[in-house]
mmCIF file of C-alpha atoms in Angstrom:
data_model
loop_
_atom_site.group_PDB
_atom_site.id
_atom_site.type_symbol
_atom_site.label_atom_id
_atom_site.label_comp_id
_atom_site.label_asym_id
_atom_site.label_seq_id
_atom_site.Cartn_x
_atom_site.Cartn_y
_atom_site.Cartn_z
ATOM 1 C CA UNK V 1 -40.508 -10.451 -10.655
ATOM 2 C CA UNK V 2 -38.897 -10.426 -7.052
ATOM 3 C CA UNK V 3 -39.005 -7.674 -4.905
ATOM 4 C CA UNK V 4 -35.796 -6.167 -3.173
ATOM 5 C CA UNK V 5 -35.344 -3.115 -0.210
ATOM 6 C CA UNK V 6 -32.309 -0.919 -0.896
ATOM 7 C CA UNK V 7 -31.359 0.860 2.105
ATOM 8 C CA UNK V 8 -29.168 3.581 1.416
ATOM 9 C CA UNK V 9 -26.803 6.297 3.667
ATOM 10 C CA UNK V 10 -25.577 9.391 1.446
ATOM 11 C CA UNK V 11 -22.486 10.960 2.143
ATOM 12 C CA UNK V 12 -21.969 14.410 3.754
ATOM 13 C CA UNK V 13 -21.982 16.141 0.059
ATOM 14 C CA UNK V 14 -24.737 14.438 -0.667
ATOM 15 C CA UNK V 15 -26.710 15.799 1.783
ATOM 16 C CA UNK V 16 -25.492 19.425 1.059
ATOM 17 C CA UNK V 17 -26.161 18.787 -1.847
ATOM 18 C CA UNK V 18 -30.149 18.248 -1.418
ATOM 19 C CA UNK V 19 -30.644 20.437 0.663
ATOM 20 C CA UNK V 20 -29.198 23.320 -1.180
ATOM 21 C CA UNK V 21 -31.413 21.663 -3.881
ATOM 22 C CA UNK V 22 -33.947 19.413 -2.986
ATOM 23 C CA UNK V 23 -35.221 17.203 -5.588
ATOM 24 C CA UNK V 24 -37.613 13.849 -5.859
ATOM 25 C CA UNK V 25 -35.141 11.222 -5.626
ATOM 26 C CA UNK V 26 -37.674 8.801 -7.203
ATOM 27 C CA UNK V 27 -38.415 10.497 -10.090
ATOM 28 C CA UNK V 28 -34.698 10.209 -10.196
ATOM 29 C CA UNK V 29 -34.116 6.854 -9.776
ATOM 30 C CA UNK V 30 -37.494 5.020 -11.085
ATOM 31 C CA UNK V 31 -36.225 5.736 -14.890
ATOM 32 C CA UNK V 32 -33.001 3.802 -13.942
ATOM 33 C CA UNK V 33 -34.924 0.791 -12.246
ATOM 34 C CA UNK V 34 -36.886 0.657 -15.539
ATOM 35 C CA UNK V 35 -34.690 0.526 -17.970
ATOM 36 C CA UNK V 36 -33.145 -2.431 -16.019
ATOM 37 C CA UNK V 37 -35.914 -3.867 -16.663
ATOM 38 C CA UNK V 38 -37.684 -3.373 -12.933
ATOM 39 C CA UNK V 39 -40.494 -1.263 -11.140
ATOM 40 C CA UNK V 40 -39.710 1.172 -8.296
ATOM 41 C CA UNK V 41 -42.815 0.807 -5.568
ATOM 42 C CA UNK V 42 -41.777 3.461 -3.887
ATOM 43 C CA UNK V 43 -38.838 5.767 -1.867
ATOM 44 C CA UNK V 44 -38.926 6.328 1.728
ATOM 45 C CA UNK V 45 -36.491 9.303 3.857
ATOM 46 C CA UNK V 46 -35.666 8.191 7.037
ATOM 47 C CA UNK V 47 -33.109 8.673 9.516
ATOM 48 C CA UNK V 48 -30.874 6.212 11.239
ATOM 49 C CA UNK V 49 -28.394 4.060 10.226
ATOM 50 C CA UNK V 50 -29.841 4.636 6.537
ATOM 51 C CA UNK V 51 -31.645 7.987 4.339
ATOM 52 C CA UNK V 52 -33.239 6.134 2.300
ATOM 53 C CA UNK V 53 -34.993 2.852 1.640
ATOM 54 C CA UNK V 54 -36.484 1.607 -1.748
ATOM 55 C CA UNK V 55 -38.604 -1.270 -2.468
ATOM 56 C CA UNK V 56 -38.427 -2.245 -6.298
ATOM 57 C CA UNK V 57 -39.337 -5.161 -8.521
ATOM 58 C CA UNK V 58 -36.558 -6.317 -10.636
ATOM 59 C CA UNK V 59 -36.499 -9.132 -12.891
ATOM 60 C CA UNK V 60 -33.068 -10.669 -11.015
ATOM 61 C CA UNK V 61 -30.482 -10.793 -8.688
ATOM 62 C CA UNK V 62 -28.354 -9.306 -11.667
ATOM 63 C CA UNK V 63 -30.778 -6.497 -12.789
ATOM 64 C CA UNK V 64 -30.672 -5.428 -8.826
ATOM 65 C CA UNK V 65 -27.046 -5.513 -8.596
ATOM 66 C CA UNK V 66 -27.055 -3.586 -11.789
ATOM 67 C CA UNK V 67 -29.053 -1.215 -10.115
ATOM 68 C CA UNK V 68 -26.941 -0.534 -6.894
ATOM 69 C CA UNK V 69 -23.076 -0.427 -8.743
ATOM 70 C CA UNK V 70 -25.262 2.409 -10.571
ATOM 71 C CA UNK V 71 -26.633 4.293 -7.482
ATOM 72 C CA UNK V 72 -23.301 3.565 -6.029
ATOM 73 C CA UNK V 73 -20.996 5.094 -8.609
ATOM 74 C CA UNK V 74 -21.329 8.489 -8.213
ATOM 75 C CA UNK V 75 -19.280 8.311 -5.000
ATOM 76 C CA UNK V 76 -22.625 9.826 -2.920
ATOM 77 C CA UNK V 77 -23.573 6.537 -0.947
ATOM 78 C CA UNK V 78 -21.526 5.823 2.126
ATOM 79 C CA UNK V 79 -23.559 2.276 2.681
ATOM 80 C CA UNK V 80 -25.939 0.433 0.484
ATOM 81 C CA UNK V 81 -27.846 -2.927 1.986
ATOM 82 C CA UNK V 82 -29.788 -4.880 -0.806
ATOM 83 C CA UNK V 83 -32.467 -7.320 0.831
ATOM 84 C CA UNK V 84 -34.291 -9.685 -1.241
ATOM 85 C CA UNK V 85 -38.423 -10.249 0.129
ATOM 86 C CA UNK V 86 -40.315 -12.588 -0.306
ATOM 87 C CA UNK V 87 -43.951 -12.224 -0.128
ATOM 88 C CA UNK V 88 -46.429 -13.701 2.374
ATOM 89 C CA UNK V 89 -47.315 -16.228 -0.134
ATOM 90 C CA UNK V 90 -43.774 -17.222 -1.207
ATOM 91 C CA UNK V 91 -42.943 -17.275 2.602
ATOM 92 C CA UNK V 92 -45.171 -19.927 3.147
ATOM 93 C CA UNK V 93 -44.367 -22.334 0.107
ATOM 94 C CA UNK V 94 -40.961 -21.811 1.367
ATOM 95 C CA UNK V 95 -41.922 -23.281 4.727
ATOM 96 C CA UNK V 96 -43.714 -26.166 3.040
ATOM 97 C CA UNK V 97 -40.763 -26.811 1.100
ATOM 98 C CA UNK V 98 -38.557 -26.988 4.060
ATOM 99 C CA UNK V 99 -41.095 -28.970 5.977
ATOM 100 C CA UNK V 100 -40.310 -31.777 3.614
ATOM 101 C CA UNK V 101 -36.528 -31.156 3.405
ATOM 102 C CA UNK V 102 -35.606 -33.704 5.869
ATOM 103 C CA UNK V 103 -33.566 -31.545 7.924
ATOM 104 C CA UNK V 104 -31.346 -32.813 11.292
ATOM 105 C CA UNK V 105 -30.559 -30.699 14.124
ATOM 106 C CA UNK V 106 -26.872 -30.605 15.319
ATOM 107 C CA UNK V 107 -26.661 -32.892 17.631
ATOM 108 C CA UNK V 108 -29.345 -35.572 16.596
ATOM 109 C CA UNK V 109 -32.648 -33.075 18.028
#
C-alpha cells in the first residue's frame, strides 16, 4: 500500500466546536480510513497554515480521494492538501529508474 499526508485547516466552527468538546480525532477518522480499505499511522495538531496532518496507508489514489471528499463533506475543512510519499527505498528505485530514462536538458545540457 502507498502512503499519503493529509494536511488539513478546519473552519472557525470547527474549532468551536472542539474545543467546547474536545474529542480524539483519530479514533474518529481511523474507522473511515479502514473501511476504505487503508491504515491511519497516525494524527498530528499543529498550527500554521494547517491543524492537522495525517499519514495513512491506502490501497490507491482512489481509496485516498475517497477518503478526503469524506473528511471534506461536512463543510468543517477550509483546505485539504493530499501528498503522496514515497519511502526511502522507493525514492531510490525511482532515481535508478530515471538514471536510465535518457533524459535531455532544455537547451542540449
Amino acid at each position: 500500500m502507498a502512503y499519503y499526508m493529509v494536511q488539513a485547516a478546519y473552519t472557525a466552527e470547527a474549532i468551536a466546536a472542539m474545543v467546547k468538546n474536545p474529542e480524539d480525532r483519530a479514533a474518529v477518522l481511523r474507522p473511515v480510513v479502514e473501511r476504505l480499505g487503508g491504515k491511519l499511522e497516525g494524527l498530528w495538531f499543529c498550527f500554521g497554515e494547517y491543524d492537522v496532518v495525517g499519514i495513512s496507508q491506502m490501497p490507491d489514489n482512489v481509496s485516498a480521494a475517497a477518503f478526503v471528499f469524506a473528511a471534506s463533506q461536512s463543510g468543517r475543512l477550509k483546505a485539504v492538501k493530499t501528498t503522496p510519499l514515497m519511502t526511502g527505498a522507493e525514492a531510490i528505485d525511482a532515481m535508478k529508474k530515471a538514471g536510465g530514462a535518457g533524459y535531455r536538458a532544455p537547451g542540449g545540457g
